[in-house]
PDB file of N, CA and C in Angstrom:
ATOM      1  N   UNK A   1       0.839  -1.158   0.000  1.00  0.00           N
ATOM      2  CA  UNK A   1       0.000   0.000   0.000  1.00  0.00           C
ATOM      3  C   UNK A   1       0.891   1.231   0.000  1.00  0.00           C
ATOM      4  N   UNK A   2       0.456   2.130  -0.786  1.00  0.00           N
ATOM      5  CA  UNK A   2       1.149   3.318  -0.666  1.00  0.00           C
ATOM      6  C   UNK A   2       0.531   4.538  -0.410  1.00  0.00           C
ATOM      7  N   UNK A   3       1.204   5.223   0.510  1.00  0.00           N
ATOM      8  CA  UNK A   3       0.638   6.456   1.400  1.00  0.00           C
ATOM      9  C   UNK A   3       0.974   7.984   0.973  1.00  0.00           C
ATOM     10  N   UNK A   4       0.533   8.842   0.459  1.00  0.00           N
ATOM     11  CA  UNK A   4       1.397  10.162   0.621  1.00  0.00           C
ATOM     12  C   UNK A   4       1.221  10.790   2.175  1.00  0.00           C
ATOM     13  N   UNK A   5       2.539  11.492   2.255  1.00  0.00           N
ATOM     14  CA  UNK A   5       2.682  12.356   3.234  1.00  0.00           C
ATOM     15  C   UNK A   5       3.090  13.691   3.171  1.00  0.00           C
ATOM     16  N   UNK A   6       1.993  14.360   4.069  1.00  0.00           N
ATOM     17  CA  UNK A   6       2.226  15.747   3.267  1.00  0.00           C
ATOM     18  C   UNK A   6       2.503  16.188   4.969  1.00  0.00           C
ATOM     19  N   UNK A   7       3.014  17.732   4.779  1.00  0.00           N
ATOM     20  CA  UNK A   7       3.194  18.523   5.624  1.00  0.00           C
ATOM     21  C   UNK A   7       4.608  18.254   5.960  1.00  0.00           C
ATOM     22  N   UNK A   8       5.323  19.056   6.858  1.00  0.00           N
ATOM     23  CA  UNK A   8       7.235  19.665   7.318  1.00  0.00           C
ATOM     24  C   UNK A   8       7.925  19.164   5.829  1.00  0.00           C
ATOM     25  N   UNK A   9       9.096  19.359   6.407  1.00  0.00           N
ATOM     26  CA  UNK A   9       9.828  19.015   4.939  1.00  0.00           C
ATOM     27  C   UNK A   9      10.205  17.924   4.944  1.00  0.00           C
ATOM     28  N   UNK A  10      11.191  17.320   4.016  1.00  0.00           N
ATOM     29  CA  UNK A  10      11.737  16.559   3.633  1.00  0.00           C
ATOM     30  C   UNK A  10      11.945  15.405   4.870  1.00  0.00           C
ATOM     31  N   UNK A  11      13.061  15.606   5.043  1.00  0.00           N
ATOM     32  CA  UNK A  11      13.778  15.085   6.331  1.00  0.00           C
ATOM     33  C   UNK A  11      12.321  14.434   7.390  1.00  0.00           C
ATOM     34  N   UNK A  12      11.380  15.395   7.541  1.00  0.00           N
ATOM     35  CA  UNK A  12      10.514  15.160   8.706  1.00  0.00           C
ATOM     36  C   UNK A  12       9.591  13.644   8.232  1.00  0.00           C
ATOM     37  N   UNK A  13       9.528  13.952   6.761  1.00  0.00           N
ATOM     38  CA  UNK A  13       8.694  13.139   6.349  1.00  0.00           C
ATOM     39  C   UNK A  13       9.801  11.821   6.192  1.00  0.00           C
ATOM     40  N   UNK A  14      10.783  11.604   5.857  1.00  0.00           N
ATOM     41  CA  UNK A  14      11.626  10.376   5.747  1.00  0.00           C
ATOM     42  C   UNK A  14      11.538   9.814   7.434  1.00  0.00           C
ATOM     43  N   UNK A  15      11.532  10.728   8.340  1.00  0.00           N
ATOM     44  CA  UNK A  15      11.787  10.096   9.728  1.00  0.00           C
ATOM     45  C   UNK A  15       9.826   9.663  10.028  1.00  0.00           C
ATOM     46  N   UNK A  16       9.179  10.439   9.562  1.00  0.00           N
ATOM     47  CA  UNK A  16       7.956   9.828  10.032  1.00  0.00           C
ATOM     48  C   UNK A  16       7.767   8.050   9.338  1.00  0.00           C
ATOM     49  N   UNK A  17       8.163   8.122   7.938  1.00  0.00           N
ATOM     50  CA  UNK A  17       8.008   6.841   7.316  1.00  0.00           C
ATOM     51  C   UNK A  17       8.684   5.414   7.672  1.00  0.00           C
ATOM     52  N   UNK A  18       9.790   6.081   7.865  1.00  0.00           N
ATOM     53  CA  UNK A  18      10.784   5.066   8.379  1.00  0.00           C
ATOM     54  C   UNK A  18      10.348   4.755   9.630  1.00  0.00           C
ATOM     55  N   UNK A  19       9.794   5.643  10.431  1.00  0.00           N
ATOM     56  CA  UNK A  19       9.329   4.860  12.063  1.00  0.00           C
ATOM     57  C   UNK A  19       7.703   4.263  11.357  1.00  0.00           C
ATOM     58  N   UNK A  20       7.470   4.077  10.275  1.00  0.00           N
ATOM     59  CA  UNK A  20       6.597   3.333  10.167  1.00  0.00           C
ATOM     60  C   UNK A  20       6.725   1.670   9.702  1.00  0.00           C
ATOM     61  N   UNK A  21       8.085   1.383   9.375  1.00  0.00           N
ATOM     62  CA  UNK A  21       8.094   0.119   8.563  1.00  0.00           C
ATOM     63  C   UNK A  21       8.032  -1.091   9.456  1.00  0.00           C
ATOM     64  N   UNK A  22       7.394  -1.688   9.536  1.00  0.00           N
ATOM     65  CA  UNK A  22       7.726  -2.638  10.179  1.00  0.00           C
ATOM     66  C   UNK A  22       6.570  -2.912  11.285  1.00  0.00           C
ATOM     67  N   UNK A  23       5.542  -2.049  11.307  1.00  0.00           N
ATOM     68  CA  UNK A  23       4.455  -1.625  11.775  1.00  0.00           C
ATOM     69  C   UNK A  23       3.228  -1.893  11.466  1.00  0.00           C
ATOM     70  N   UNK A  24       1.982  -2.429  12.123  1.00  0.00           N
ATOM     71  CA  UNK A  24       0.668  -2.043  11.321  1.00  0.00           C
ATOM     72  C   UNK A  24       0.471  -0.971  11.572  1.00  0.00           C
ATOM     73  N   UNK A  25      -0.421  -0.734  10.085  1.00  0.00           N
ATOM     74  CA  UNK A  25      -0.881   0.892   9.919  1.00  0.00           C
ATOM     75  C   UNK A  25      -2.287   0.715   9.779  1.00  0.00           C
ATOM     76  N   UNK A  26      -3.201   0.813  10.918  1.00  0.00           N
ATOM     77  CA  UNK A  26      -4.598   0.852  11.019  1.00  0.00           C
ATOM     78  C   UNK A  26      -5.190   1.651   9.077  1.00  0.00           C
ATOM     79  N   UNK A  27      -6.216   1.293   9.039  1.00  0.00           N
ATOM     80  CA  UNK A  27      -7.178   2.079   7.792  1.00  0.00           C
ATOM     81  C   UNK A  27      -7.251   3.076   8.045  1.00  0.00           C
ATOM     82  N   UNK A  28      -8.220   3.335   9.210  1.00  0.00           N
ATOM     83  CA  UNK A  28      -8.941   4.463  10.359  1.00  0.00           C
ATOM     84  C   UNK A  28      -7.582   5.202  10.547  1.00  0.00           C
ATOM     85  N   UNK A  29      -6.703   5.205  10.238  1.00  0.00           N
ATOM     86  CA  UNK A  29      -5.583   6.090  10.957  1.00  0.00           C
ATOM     87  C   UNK A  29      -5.721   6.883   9.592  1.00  0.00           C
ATOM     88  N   UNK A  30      -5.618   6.201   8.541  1.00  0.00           N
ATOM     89  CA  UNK A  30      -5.138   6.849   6.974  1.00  0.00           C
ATOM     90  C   UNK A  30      -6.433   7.646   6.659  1.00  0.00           C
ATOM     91  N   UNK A  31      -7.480   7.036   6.654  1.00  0.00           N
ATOM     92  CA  UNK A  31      -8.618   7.752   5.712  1.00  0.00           C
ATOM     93  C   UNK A  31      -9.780   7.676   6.496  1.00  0.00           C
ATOM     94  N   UNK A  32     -10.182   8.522   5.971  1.00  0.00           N
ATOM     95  CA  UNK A  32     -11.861   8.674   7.153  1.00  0.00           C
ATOM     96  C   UNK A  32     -12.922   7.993   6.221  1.00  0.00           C
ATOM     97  N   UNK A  33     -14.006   7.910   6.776  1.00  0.00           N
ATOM     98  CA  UNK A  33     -15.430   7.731   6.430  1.00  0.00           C
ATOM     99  C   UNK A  33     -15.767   8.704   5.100  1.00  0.00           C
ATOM    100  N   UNK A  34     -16.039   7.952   4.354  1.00  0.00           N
ATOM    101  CA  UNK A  34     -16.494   8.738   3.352  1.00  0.00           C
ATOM    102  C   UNK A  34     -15.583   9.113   1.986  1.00  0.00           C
ATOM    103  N   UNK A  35     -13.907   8.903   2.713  1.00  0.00           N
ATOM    104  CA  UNK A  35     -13.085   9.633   1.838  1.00  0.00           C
ATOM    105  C   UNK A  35     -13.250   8.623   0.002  1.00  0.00           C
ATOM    106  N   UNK A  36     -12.879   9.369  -0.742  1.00  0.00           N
ATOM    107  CA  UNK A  36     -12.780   9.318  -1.927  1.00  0.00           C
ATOM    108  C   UNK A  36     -11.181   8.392  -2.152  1.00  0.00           C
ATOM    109  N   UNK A  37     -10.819   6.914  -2.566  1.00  0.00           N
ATOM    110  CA  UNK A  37      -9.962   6.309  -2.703  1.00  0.00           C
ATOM    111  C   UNK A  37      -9.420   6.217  -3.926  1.00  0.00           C
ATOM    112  N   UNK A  38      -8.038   6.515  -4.985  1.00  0.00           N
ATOM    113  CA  UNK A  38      -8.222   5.740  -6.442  1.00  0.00           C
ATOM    114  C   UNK A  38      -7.114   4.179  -5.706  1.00  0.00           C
ATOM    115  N   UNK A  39      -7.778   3.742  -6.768  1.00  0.00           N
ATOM    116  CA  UNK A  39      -7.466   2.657  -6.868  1.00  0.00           C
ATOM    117  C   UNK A  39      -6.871   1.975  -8.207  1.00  0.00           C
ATOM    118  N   UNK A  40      -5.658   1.262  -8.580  1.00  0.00           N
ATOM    119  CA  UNK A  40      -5.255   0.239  -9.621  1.00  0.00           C
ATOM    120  C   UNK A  40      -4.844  -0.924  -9.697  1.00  0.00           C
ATOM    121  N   UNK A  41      -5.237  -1.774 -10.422  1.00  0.00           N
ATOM    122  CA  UNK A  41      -4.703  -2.727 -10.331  1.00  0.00           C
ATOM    123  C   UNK A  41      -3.892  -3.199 -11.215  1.00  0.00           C
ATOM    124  N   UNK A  42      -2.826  -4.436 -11.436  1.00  0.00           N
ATOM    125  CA  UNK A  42      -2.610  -4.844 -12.702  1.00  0.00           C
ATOM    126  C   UNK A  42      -2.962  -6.356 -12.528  1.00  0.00           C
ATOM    127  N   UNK A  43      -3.202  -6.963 -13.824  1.00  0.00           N
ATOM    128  CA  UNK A  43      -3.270  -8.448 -14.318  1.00  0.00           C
ATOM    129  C   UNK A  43      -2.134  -8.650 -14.069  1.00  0.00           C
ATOM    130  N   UNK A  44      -1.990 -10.686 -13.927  1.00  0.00           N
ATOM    131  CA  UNK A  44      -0.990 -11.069 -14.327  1.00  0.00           C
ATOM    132  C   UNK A  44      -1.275 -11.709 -15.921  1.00  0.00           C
ATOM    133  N   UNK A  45      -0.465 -11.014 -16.814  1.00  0.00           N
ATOM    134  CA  UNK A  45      -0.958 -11.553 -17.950  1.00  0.00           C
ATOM    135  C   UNK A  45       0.040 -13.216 -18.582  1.00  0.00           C
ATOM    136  N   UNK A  46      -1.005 -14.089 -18.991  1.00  0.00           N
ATOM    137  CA  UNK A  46      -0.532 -14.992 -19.930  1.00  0.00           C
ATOM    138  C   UNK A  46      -0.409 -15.100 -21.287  1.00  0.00           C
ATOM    139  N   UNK A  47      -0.621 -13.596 -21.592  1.00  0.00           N
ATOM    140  CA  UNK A  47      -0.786 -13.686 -23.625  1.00  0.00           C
ATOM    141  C   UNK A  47      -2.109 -14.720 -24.128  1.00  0.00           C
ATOM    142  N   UNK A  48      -1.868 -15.485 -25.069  1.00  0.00           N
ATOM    143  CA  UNK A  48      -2.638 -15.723 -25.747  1.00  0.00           C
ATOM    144  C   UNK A  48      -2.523 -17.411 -25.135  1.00  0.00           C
ATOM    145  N   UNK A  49      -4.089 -17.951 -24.745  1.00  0.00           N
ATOM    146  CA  UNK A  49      -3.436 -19.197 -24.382  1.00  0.00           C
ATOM    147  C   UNK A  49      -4.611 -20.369 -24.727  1.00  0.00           C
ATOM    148  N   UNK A  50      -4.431 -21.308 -24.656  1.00  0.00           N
ATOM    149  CA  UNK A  50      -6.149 -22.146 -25.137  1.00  0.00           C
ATOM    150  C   UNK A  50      -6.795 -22.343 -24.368  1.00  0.00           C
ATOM    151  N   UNK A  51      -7.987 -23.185 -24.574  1.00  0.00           N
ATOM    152  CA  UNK A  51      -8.924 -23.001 -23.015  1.00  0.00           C
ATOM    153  C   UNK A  51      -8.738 -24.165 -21.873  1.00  0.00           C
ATOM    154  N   UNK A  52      -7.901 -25.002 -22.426  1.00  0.00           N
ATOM    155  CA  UNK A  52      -7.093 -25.483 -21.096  1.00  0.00           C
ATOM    156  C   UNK A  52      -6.256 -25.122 -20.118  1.00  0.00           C
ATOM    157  N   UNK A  53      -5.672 -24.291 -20.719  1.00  0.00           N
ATOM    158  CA  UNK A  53      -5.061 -23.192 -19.639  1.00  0.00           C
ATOM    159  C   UNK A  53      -5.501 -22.129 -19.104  1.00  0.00           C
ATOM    160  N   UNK A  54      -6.137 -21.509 -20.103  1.00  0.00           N
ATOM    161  CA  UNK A  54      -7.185 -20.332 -19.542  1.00  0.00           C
ATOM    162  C   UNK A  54      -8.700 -20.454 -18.635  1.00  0.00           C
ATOM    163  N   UNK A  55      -9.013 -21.656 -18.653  1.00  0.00           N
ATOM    164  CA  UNK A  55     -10.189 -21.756 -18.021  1.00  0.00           C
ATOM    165  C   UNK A  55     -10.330 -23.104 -17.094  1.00  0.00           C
ATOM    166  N   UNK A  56      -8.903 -24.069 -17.342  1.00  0.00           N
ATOM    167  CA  UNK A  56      -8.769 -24.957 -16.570  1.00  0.00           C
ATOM    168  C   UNK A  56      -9.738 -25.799 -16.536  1.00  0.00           C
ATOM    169  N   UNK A  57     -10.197 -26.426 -17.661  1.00  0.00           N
ATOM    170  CA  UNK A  57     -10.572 -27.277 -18.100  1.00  0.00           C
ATOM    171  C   UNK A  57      -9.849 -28.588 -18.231  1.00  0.00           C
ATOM    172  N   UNK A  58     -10.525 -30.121 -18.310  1.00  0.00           N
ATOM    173  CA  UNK A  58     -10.032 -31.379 -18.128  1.00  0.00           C
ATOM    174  C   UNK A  58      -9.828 -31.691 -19.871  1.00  0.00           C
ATOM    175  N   UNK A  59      -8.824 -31.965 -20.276  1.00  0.00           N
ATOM    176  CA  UNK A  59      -8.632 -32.959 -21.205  1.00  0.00           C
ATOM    177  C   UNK A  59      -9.239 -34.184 -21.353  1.00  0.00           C
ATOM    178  N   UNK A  60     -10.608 -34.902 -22.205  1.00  0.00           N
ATOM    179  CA  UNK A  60     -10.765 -36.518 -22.014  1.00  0.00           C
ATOM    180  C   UNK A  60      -9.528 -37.304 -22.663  1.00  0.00           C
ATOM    181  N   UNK A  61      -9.751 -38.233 -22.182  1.00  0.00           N
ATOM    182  CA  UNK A  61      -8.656 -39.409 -22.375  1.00  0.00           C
ATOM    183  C   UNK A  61      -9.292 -39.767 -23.967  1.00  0.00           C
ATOM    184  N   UNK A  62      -7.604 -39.867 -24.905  1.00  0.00           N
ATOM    185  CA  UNK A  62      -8.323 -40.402 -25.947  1.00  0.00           C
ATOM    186  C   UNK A  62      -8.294 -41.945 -26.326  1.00  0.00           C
ATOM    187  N   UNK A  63      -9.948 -42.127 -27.143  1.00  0.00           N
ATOM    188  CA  UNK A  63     -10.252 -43.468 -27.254  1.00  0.00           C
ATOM    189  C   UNK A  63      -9.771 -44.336 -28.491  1.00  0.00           C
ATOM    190  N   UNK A  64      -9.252 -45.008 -28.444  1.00  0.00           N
ATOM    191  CA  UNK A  64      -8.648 -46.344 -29.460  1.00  0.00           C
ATOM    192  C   UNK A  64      -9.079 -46.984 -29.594  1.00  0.00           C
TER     193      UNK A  64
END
């Protein structure tokens, strides 16, 4: 998750972050009720693939 931090300068903000690592960081601490979030995601992409792989489907056994 990534946070901006605004307000003092530079320096203030590297020492606030760094006393954060290693930490939980409540929701309720970051954003209030109501606030407006963006959000992205990415795929993991496989290109182009058939529908045995893509949908994980069974192969039948073939008959002789």
């Amino acid at each position: 998750m990534e946070i901006q931090i605004n307000g003092g300068d530079v320096a203030k903000k590297v020492d606030f972050g760094y006393g954060l690592f290693e930490k939980t960081v409540r929701v309720d601490t970051v954003l209030t009720t109501g606030e407006m979030v963006d959000v992205c995601g990415v795929t993991k992409g496989h290109g182009f693939e058939g529908v045995v792989k893509r949908w994980g489907v069974r192969r039948l056994a073939r008959e002789t």
